[in-house]
Structures are given as C-alpha cells and as structure tokens.
Short mmCIF file of C-alpha atoms in Angstrom, two decimals:
data_model
loop_
_atom_site.label_atom_id
_atom_site.label_comp_id
_atom_site.label_asym_id
_atom_site.label_seq_id
_atom_site.Cartn_x
_atom_site.Cartn_y
_atom_site.Cartn_z
CA UNK A 8 -44.70 25.88 -0.54
CA UNK A 9 -41.73 28.23 -0.78
CA UNK A 10 -40.35 26.85 2.48
CA UNK A 11 -40.62 23.32 1.12
CA UNK A 12 -38.68 24.32 -2.02
CA UNK A 13 -35.97 25.98 0.08
CA UNK A 14 -35.76 22.90 2.28
CA UNK A 15 -35.50 20.73 -0.86
CA UNK A 16 -32.61 22.81 -2.19
CA UNK A 17 -30.84 22.56 1.14
CA UNK A 18 -31.19 18.79 1.03
CA UNK A 19 -29.63 18.56 -2.44
CA UNK A 20 -26.16 17.13 -2.56
CA UNK A 21 -23.27 19.24 -3.85
CA UNK A 22 -21.71 17.03 -6.53
CA UNK A 23 -18.20 18.58 -6.67
CA UNK A 24 -17.83 18.22 -2.90
CA UNK A 25 -19.13 14.67 -2.94
CA UNK A 26 -16.79 13.63 -5.74
CA UNK A 27 -13.79 15.26 -4.07
CA UNK A 28 -14.53 13.56 -0.76
CA UNK A 29 -15.09 10.19 -2.41
CA UNK A 30 -11.88 10.58 -4.43
CA UNK A 31 -9.86 11.30 -1.28
CA UNK A 32 -11.35 8.38 0.63
CA UNK A 33 -10.98 5.98 -2.29
CA UNK A 34 -7.35 7.01 -2.83
CA UNK A 35 -6.64 6.53 0.88
CA UNK A 36 -8.24 3.08 1.00
CA UNK A 37 -6.49 1.98 -2.19
CA UNK A 38 -3.15 3.05 -0.74
CA UNK A 39 -3.90 1.10 2.46
CA UNK A 40 -4.84 -1.93 0.39
CA UNK A 41 -1.66 -1.52 -1.65
CA UNK A 42 0.44 -1.47 1.51
CA UNK A 43 -1.12 -4.75 2.64
CA UNK A 44 -0.42 -6.62 -0.59
CA UNK A 45 2.77 -4.80 -1.56
CA UNK A 46 4.92 -3.13 1.09
CA UNK A 47 6.06 0.45 0.24
CA UNK A 48 9.65 -0.62 0.84
CA UNK A 49 9.35 -3.74 -1.32
CA UNK A 50 10.64 -3.95 -4.87
CA UNK A 51 8.86 -5.90 -7.56
CA UNK A 52 10.95 -8.63 -9.14
CA UNK A 53 10.63 -10.81 -12.19
CA UNK A 54 10.19 -14.49 -11.44
CA UNK A 55 12.58 -17.22 -12.58
CA UNK A 56 11.80 -19.07 -15.80
CA UNK A 57 11.83 -22.79 -16.54
CA UNK A 58 14.30 -24.16 -19.12
CA UNK A 59 11.44 -24.49 -21.63
CA UNK A 60 10.44 -20.81 -21.15
CA UNK A 61 14.06 -19.59 -21.27
CA UNK A 62 14.78 -21.55 -24.45
CA UNK A 63 11.66 -20.14 -26.10
CA UNK A 64 12.63 -16.55 -25.25
CA UNK A 65 16.16 -17.09 -26.60
CA UNK A 66 14.90 -18.90 -29.68
CA UNK A 67 16.72 -22.22 -29.25
CA UNK A 68 15.78 -25.79 -28.33
CA UNK A 69 15.64 -26.85 -24.70
CA UNK A 70 18.30 -29.51 -25.31
CA UNK A 71 20.71 -26.92 -26.70
CA UNK A 72 20.05 -24.71 -23.67
CA UNK A 73 20.93 -27.58 -21.33
CA UNK A 74 24.18 -28.09 -23.23
CA UNK A 75 25.12 -24.40 -22.94
CA UNK A 76 24.23 -24.35 -19.25
CA UNK A 77 26.32 -27.48 -18.57
CA UNK A 78 29.30 -25.68 -20.13
CA UNK A 79 29.14 -23.11 -17.33
CA UNK A 80 27.10 -20.38 -19.01
CA UNK A 81 23.85 -20.91 -17.12
CA UNK A 82 22.70 -20.65 -13.51
CA UNK A 83 23.76 -23.18 -10.92
CA UNK A 84 21.42 -26.16 -10.49
CA UNK A 85 19.02 -26.14 -7.57
CA UNK A 86 19.04 -28.86 -4.90
CA UNK A 87 16.73 -30.96 -7.08
CA UNK A 88 19.13 -30.69 -10.03
CA UNK A 89 16.90 -28.39 -12.06
CA UNK A 90 18.02 -25.02 -13.36
CA UNK A 91 15.79 -21.95 -13.21
CA UNK A 92 16.70 -18.92 -15.31
CA UNK A 93 16.63 -15.25 -14.37
CA UNK A 94 16.28 -12.67 -17.15
CA UNK A 95 19.95 -11.84 -16.61
CA UNK A 96 20.86 -15.48 -17.22
CA UNK A 97 18.90 -15.45 -20.47
CA UNK A 98 20.67 -12.29 -21.62
CA UNK A 99 24.07 -13.75 -20.72
CA UNK A 100 23.37 -16.84 -22.80
CA UNK A 101 22.34 -14.63 -25.73
CA UNK A 102 25.70 -12.89 -25.56
CA UNK A 103 27.53 -16.22 -25.43
CA UNK A 104 25.65 -17.45 -28.50
CA UNK A 105 26.42 -14.27 -30.42
CA UNK A 106 30.11 -14.14 -29.43
CA UNK A 107 32.35 -13.98 -32.46
CA UNK A 108 29.32 -13.68 -34.74
CA UNK A 109 28.12 -10.58 -36.55
CA UNK A 110 24.74 -12.04 -37.34
CA UNK A 111 23.00 -10.68 -34.22
CA UNK A 112 20.76 -13.72 -34.39
CA UNK A 113 20.25 -13.98 -30.65
CA UNK A 114 20.67 -10.34 -29.61
CA UNK A 115 17.94 -8.71 -31.72
CA UNK A 116 18.91 -5.06 -31.30
CA UNK A 117 18.35 -2.68 -34.19
CA UNK A 118 21.02 -2.64 -36.83
CA UNK A 119 22.20 0.31 -38.95
CA UNK A 120 19.39 1.46 -41.21
CA UNK A 121 16.63 -0.09 -39.08
CA UNK A 122 14.36 2.59 -37.66
CA UNK A 123 12.93 2.78 -34.17
CA UNK A 124 9.54 1.09 -33.97
CA UNK A 125 6.89 3.07 -32.05
CA UNK A 126 3.71 1.06 -31.48
CA UNK A 127 0.74 3.07 -30.22
CA UNK A 128 -1.93 0.90 -28.56
CA UNK A 129 -5.28 2.61 -28.57
CA UNK A 130 -9.05 2.50 -28.33
CA UNK A 131 -11.72 5.05 -27.59
CA UNK A 132 -13.47 2.88 -25.01
CA UNK A 133 -12.11 1.68 -21.69
CA UNK A 134 -12.18 -2.02 -20.86
CA UNK A 135 -10.89 -3.14 -24.25
CA UNK A 136 -7.72 -4.68 -22.82
CA UNK A 137 -5.51 -1.85 -24.05
CA UNK A 138 -3.30 -1.59 -20.96
CA UNK A 139 -3.11 -5.37 -20.51
CA UNK A 140 -2.01 -5.65 -24.14
CA UNK A 141 0.58 -2.87 -23.76
CA UNK A 142 2.06 -4.36 -20.57
CA UNK A 143 2.38 -7.91 -21.88
CA UNK A 144 3.71 -6.80 -25.27
CA UNK A 145 6.37 -4.63 -23.61
CA UNK A 146 7.51 -7.40 -21.29
CA UNK A 147 7.44 -10.06 -24.00
CA UNK A 148 9.67 -8.01 -26.31
CA UNK A 149 12.06 -7.26 -23.42
CA UNK A 150 12.24 -10.95 -22.54
CA UNK A 151 12.99 -11.66 -26.19
CA UNK A 152 16.02 -9.38 -25.92
CA UNK A 153 14.80 -6.13 -27.48
CA UNK A 154 15.48 -2.82 -25.77
CA UNK A 155 11.99 -1.57 -24.94
CA UNK A 156 10.57 1.71 -23.67
CA UNK A 157 6.98 1.62 -22.39
CA UNK A 158 5.20 4.98 -22.18
CA UNK A 159 2.11 5.36 -20.00
CA UNK A 160 0.15 8.14 -21.67
CA UNK A 161 -3.08 7.36 -19.81
CA UNK A 162 -3.71 9.73 -16.86
CA UNK A 163 -5.23 6.77 -14.98
CA UNK A 164 -1.72 5.24 -15.09
CA UNK A 165 -2.68 1.57 -14.85
CA UNK A 166 0.39 0.56 -16.86
CA UNK A 167 2.64 2.37 -14.38
CA UNK A 168 0.98 0.57 -11.47
CA UNK A 169 1.45 -2.81 -13.19
CA UNK A 170 5.16 -2.05 -13.51
CA UNK A 171 5.53 -1.10 -9.85
CA UNK A 172 5.24 2.71 -10.00
CA UNK A 173 2.21 3.97 -8.08
CA UNK A 174 0.98 7.21 -9.70
CA UNK A 175 -0.20 8.71 -6.37
CA UNK A 176 2.94 7.80 -4.41
CA UNK A 177 5.92 7.38 -6.73
CA UNK A 178 5.39 9.84 -9.59
CA UNK A 179 6.04 13.49 -8.82
CA UNK A 180 5.60 16.72 -10.71
CA UNK A 181 6.93 16.69 -14.30
CA UNK A 182 7.99 13.05 -13.95
CA UNK A 183 5.59 11.85 -16.66
CA UNK A 184 5.93 12.40 -20.40
CA UNK A 185 4.18 15.71 -19.83
CA UNK A 186 7.41 17.01 -18.30
CA UNK A 187 9.18 16.44 -21.63
CA UNK A 188 6.43 17.75 -23.95
CA UNK A 189 5.03 20.70 -21.99
CA UNK A 190 5.15 24.06 -23.72
CA UNK A 191 7.05 25.94 -21.02
CA UNK A 192 10.44 24.73 -19.83
CA UNK A 193 10.25 21.10 -21.03
CA UNK A 194 12.65 18.61 -19.45
CA UNK A 195 14.97 16.33 -21.45
CA UNK A 196 13.03 13.12 -21.93
CA UNK A 197 15.92 11.08 -20.54
CA UNK A 198 15.18 12.60 -17.12
CA UNK A 199 11.71 11.04 -16.96
CA UNK A 200 12.73 7.55 -18.09
CA UNK A 201 12.86 4.95 -15.32
CA UNK A 202 14.26 1.45 -15.13
CA UNK A 203 11.99 -1.45 -14.20
CA UNK A 204 12.51 -4.83 -12.54
CA UNK A 205 12.54 -6.39 -16.03
CA UNK A 206 15.89 -6.26 -17.80
CA UNK A 207 15.74 -4.43 -21.18
CA UNK A 208 12.51 -2.64 -20.21
CA UNK A 209 12.32 1.03 -19.24
CA UNK A 210 9.22 3.06 -18.37
CA UNK A 211 7.94 6.62 -18.57
CA UNK A 212 5.16 6.56 -15.97
CA UNK A 213 1.89 8.43 -16.04
CA UNK A 214 -0.43 10.19 -13.62
CA UNK A 215 -3.12 12.86 -13.66
CA UNK A 216 -0.71 15.64 -14.66
CA UNK A 217 -0.87 14.33 -18.24
CA UNK A 218 -4.24 16.08 -18.44
CA UNK A 219 -2.36 19.39 -18.33
CA UNK A 220 -1.31 18.80 -21.92
CA UNK A 221 -4.98 18.62 -22.93
CA UNK A 222 -5.66 21.92 -21.14
CA UNK A 223 -2.57 23.80 -22.29
CA UNK A 224 -2.57 22.84 -25.97
CA UNK A 225 -5.61 24.95 -27.00
CA UNK A 226 -4.06 27.98 -25.29
CA UNK A 227 -0.73 27.38 -27.02
CA UNK A 228 -2.45 27.00 -30.39
CA UNK A 229 -4.41 30.23 -29.99
CA UNK A 230 -1.50 32.20 -28.54
CA UNK A 231 1.04 30.85 -31.00
CA UNK A 232 3.50 30.26 -28.15
CA UNK A 233 4.46 26.73 -29.19
CA UNK A 234 7.55 26.40 -31.36
CA UNK A 235 6.60 22.79 -32.08
CA UNK A 236 3.00 21.93 -32.96
CA UNK A 237 1.28 19.66 -30.44
CA UNK A 238 1.19 16.62 -32.70
CA UNK A 239 4.95 16.65 -33.20
CA UNK A 240 6.00 17.00 -29.58
CA UNK A 241 6.15 13.31 -28.60
CA UNK A 242 8.04 12.37 -31.75
CA UNK A 243 10.49 15.22 -31.22
CA UNK A 244 11.08 14.15 -27.60
CA UNK A 245 11.62 10.51 -28.59
CA UNK A 246 14.24 11.55 -31.16
CA UNK A 247 16.52 12.49 -28.24
CA UNK A 248 16.72 8.88 -26.98
CA UNK A 249 15.84 6.73 -29.98
CA UNK A 250 19.36 5.27 -30.26
CA UNK A 251 18.89 3.53 -26.89
CA UNK A 252 15.81 1.52 -27.89
CA UNK A 253 14.50 -0.87 -30.49
CA UNK A 254 10.78 -0.63 -29.72
CA UNK A 255 8.60 1.92 -27.94
CA UNK A 256 5.14 0.81 -26.78
CA UNK A 257 2.70 3.65 -26.01
CA UNK A 258 -0.39 2.98 -23.91
CA UNK A 259 -2.72 5.74 -25.12
CA UNK A 260 -5.55 7.29 -23.09
CA UNK A 261 -9.07 6.02 -23.92
CA UNK A 262 -10.14 9.21 -25.65
CA UNK A 263 -9.30 11.18 -28.77
CA UNK A 264 -7.49 14.12 -27.24
CA UNK A 265 -4.27 15.94 -28.00
CA UNK A 266 -2.21 13.27 -26.24
CA UNK A 267 -3.64 10.50 -28.40
CA UNK A 268 -3.22 12.49 -31.60
CA UNK A 269 0.37 13.28 -30.69
CA UNK A 270 1.00 9.59 -29.97
CA UNK A 271 -0.48 8.68 -33.35
CA UNK A 272 1.81 11.13 -35.12
CA UNK A 273 4.86 9.76 -33.26
CA UNK A 274 3.92 6.15 -34.05
CA UNK A 275 5.32 3.99 -36.81
CA UNK A 276 2.58 1.39 -36.17
CA UNK A 277 -0.88 1.34 -34.59
CA UNK A 278 -2.61 -1.45 -32.68
CA UNK A 279 -6.33 -0.99 -32.00
CA UNK A 280 -7.83 -3.27 -29.36
CA UNK A 281 -11.49 -4.25 -29.58
CA UNK A 282 -13.78 -6.36 -27.44
CA UNK A 283 -15.95 -8.45 -29.83
CA UNK A 284 -19.39 -7.38 -28.59
CA UNK A 285 -21.96 -5.35 -30.48
CA UNK A 286 -21.88 -2.25 -28.28
CA UNK A 287 -18.07 -2.17 -28.30
CA UNK A 288 -17.91 -2.59 -32.07
CA UNK A 289 -20.54 0.13 -32.57
CA UNK A 290 -18.50 2.42 -30.33
CA UNK A 291 -15.37 1.59 -32.34
CA UNK A 292 -17.19 2.57 -35.53
CA UNK A 293 -17.65 6.09 -34.14
CA UNK A 294 -14.08 6.10 -32.88
CA UNK A 295 -12.68 5.20 -36.31
CA UNK A 296 -14.76 7.88 -37.99
CA UNK A 297 -13.66 10.60 -35.58
CA UNK A 298 -10.03 9.49 -35.77
CA UNK A 299 -10.00 9.64 -39.56
CA UNK A 300 -11.47 13.15 -39.55
CA UNK A 301 -8.98 14.42 -36.98
CA UNK A 302 -6.06 12.74 -38.73
CA UNK A 303 -7.05 14.47 -41.98
CA UNK A 304 -6.76 17.83 -40.21
CA UNK A 305 -3.40 16.89 -38.70
CA UNK A 306 -2.16 15.68 -42.10
CA UNK A 307 -2.86 19.09 -43.63
CA UNK A 308 -0.74 20.64 -40.88
CA UNK A 309 2.17 18.31 -41.67
CA UNK A 310 1.60 15.46 -39.21
CA UNK A 311 2.54 11.85 -39.92
CA UNK A 312 -0.43 9.80 -41.12
CA UNK A 313 1.23 6.84 -42.84
CA UNK A 314 2.32 3.75 -40.90
CA UNK A 315 4.31 0.58 -41.33
CA UNK A 316 1.24 -1.35 -40.22
CA UNK A 317 -2.11 -0.95 -38.51
CA UNK A 318 -3.92 -3.92 -36.98
CA UNK A 319 -7.03 -4.68 -34.97
CA UNK A 320 -6.59 -7.03 -32.02
CA UNK A 321 -9.57 -8.91 -30.59
CA UNK A 322 -9.24 -8.90 -26.80
CA UNK A 323 -11.05 -10.62 -23.92
CA UNK A 324 -12.22 -13.19 -26.45
CA UNK A 325 -14.29 -16.16 -25.27
CA UNK A 326 -14.04 -18.86 -27.96
CA UNK A 327 -17.15 -20.69 -26.71
CA UNK A 328 -19.29 -17.56 -26.79
CA UNK A 329 -21.34 -17.77 -30.00
CA UNK A 330 -22.13 -14.04 -30.40
CA UNK A 331 -18.45 -13.15 -29.82
CA UNK A 332 -17.33 -15.65 -32.45
CA UNK A 333 -19.92 -14.25 -34.87
CA UNK A 334 -18.79 -10.68 -34.21
CA UNK A 335 -15.15 -11.66 -34.68
CA UNK A 336 -16.01 -13.29 -38.00
CA UNK A 337 -18.00 -10.19 -38.95
CA UNK A 338 -14.96 -7.98 -38.33
CA UNK A 339 -12.63 -10.35 -40.19
CA UNK A 340 -14.94 -10.19 -43.21
CA UNK A 341 -14.73 -6.38 -43.15
CA UNK A 342 -11.11 -5.75 -42.14
CA UNK A 343 -9.43 -8.79 -43.70
CA UNK A 344 -5.69 -8.95 -43.07
CA UNK A 345 -5.85 -5.79 -40.94
CA UNK A 346 -7.02 -8.10 -38.15
CA UNK A 347 -4.36 -10.00 -36.22
CA UNK A 348 -4.74 -13.70 -36.89
CA UNK A 349 -4.62 -14.44 -33.16
CA UNK A 350 -6.93 -13.12 -30.45
CA UNK A 351 -6.22 -12.40 -26.80
CA UNK A 352 -8.48 -14.76 -24.89
CA UNK A 353 -10.34 -13.76 -21.76
CA UNK A 354 -8.74 -15.54 -18.81
CA UNK A 355 -9.12 -15.57 -15.06
CA UNK A 356 -5.34 -16.07 -14.93
CA UNK A 357 -4.75 -12.60 -16.40
CA UNK A 358 -7.45 -10.90 -14.32
CA UNK A 359 -6.34 -12.64 -11.10
CA UNK A 360 -2.73 -11.62 -11.73
CA UNK A 361 -3.93 -8.04 -12.20
CA UNK A 362 -5.42 -8.02 -8.69
CA UNK A 363 -1.88 -8.05 -7.29
CA UNK A 364 -0.67 -5.76 -10.08
CA UNK A 365 1.25 -8.44 -11.90
CA UNK A 366 1.40 -9.61 -15.48
CA UNK A 367 1.13 -13.22 -16.53
CA UNK A 368 4.91 -13.27 -17.10
CA UNK A 369 5.44 -12.47 -13.42
CA UNK A 370 3.07 -14.86 -11.63
CA UNK A 371 3.99 -18.43 -10.84
CA UNK A 372 2.23 -21.11 -12.83
CA UNK A 373 1.59 -23.02 -9.60
CA UNK A 374 -0.85 -20.31 -8.47
CA UNK A 375 -3.37 -21.35 -11.11
CA UNK A 376 -5.04 -24.42 -12.52
CA UNK A 377 -2.49 -25.62 -15.06
CA UNK A 378 -4.88 -25.61 -18.03
CA UNK A 379 -6.11 -22.10 -17.26
CA UNK A 380 -2.59 -20.69 -17.06
CA UNK A 381 -1.36 -22.53 -20.16
CA UNK A 382 -4.29 -21.38 -22.31
CA UNK A 383 -3.74 -17.76 -21.29
CA UNK A 384 0.03 -17.95 -21.84
CA UNK A 385 -0.39 -19.65 -25.22
CA UNK A 386 -2.75 -16.89 -26.31
CA UNK A 387 -0.37 -14.16 -25.13
CA UNK A 388 2.59 -15.79 -26.85
CA UNK A 389 0.78 -16.14 -30.17
CA UNK A 390 -0.42 -12.52 -30.20
CA UNK A 391 2.92 -11.06 -29.14
CA UNK A 392 4.90 -13.27 -31.53
CA UNK A 393 2.67 -12.10 -34.38
CA UNK A 394 3.38 -8.47 -33.51
CA UNK A 395 7.10 -9.21 -33.16
CA UNK A 396 7.07 -10.78 -36.61
CA UNK A 397 5.55 -7.60 -38.12
CA UNK A 398 8.23 -5.48 -36.44
CA UNK A 399 10.98 -7.74 -37.82
CA UNK A 400 9.38 -7.61 -41.26
CA UNK A 401 9.59 -3.82 -41.24
CA UNK A 402 13.31 -4.19 -40.54
CA UNK A 403 13.62 -6.62 -43.43
CA UNK A 404 14.41 -9.60 -41.21
CA UNK A 405 13.08 -13.14 -41.53
#
C-alpha cells in the first residue's frame, strides 16, 4: 500500500516545471510562426488610402480633395489615373488647407487652454475587445491628424504586437512604462516612447516587466520609500511630455491592480468595454463594485476620481443575436447616456486581420468580402467618431 502511494507521488506532475517548459516551447513556436508571416528584418507599413478614405480623414468632400490634388498638393496619379494617399500625403494636404489660417480647422492639435486628454480603456475580464478598441481608436485619431500616444500597460502586450513591437524580441529591460514609473532610478518617460509606422502615433510598449510594479508597490508603501504615491506616478510621468500630444490612449491590464489604479488616476476619461452576454455583464458588476471601493480609498489619499466623461462600449456585438440585443437594451436602460450610442460589431474582418497582427486600417479591402469589410469599418468609424466628438466637446469645440 505504502509502495503504491510512493509510486503515485512519483507519477504526479510538477506543475511549475510543466508550465515553465510549456511557456518556453510556446514562446519558441510563436516566434517561429512570427518569422514566417513577418520577417524580423521587415518593417510594418501603413497601407495607402482611397480618395474617399483620405477625404473622410481630412474632413472634406472627395471632390474638393480631387481639386487640391490636381493643383499639385497630392500624390502623383497611378498608371490607371487614380490617386492613392499615404498618411504623409493626408497630413500635407491638411497643412495646405490650414495655410494662412489661424482656425486650425484641419490640423486639430490642442490649442492654448485645452488640456491633454488621457483615455484609459479598461475591463476586468479578458476577451472584451479592450486591446482591439485601444488600437483602432489610437490609429483613427492619428489618421484624423491628432498627435497620439498609445501606452500598452498590459503585461501580455498585445497592443505592442499589433503595432509591430514584439514584447519577447523588441522590448528590453526598462523599455516599458515601468522604466519611467519604477521606484528606484526611474527613466525619463521620453526615453521609452517609440515611433510607429503610422504618422502622428507614438507607442510606449509593454511586456512582462510591467508586473514588477505590482510586486514593488506594496513594499514601497510599507517602507515609505516612494516620494510619489503609486497612483500618481503615471500622471507625473506623462506631465513631462504632455506638450507633445493631444490624446493619450492607455490599454489597461485586465485586472484591478496598482497599474490599473494608477492609469485611472492619470486619466481624464474612462472607456469600459463590455461583451453583451450574461456572464460578462455579471463579471462587470463585480468589477464595477470593486473599482468603486478601491477608488474611494485612493480618493481619500488625494487621487483623481473625477473625469470629463466615462462611457461603456458594447464590443463584439452581433446584431442578429437576440440575447445580445436584449442584454444591450438591458444595459442601456440602466446606464442611459453613459453607454456609447454605437457598438463595435463582431466581425471576421477584424479577427482575420488580427491573425497577421494588423488592424482594420492596415489591411486591404480586397482581402475580404466587400460587405464584411464595409460593415466592420462602418462600425469602427461610428464608435471612434463618437469618442472623438466627446474629446472635442471637452475642448469646447464643435
């Protein structure tokens, strides 16, 4: 009997060793897969845009764009006579339109007296479309001409990977936001900001080292070694570079830790993503309760708890799914105007683009069934335009 028990113990699997081995093998295979679909020496690029897309980003009619381009301010026509617009072309046309004008109608940078907008995108549960929302919002605002900084605060670093920075290969020690907010020898935040292949969009990438902030903060709080309380560290770091940006989009980790609380205290606005299914909404109920309790504690310590706006965004929405429509209506009845009017629809176009680590703004329309692509893009545009409108309202703009 005893021998059988000993033999049974010997046959048991050592979980830490198994997890470590699986992690190493998975990381290796993912890197090999990444090399096949995206060469290590390759650089991601933003695709060219049609005249209709370029005109929409600039905020003018397509006919007016053709007139400006024919005057020598656009790209050269292709062999078929059509013009396709790079982001740089769109920016150049904005400058031409704003020349001699002080209105800043086409170059939407912040004006004196308009504060930096910091939008924290969050949810307690993974799979809510948080990173997808953050990536597309950041790119949309950059394409619209705003100076945007995207911050990947999630140790899983999916946002970084979408923007061409592989957390295992391209992001070294202290090259995440952790480097700028750590308690010992923090770096200037400007040193961890990176450019991206999208004009007007910069990135602070993430990787697993962000977890160090979760581990070090309790020690710093007990030892009293931190000159700046944990919840003020991100805001203090951003103050060093705020003059260079109009909007900061923060992709928060899917848990209520010190990183998330610090991001909330640095934010001027909060966007909470939610998948309209019963289990997800029940989970969000617990998340909201815990967040309110923690924010009350932070408020007593002097943290920011008031915002320009807070909205719920329905993500991965299937309009023909009856239970999802009912749950969305249920939330609208409870939250009222704190729900965005538009929802982010579930689309194979978005998920298929994600397979090659691209956003919908990067993939060619020809890769998809036209109706599928157009429905996804229309949904993205409506959601992002609604958020842009709230940002402009805070600045007092029409």
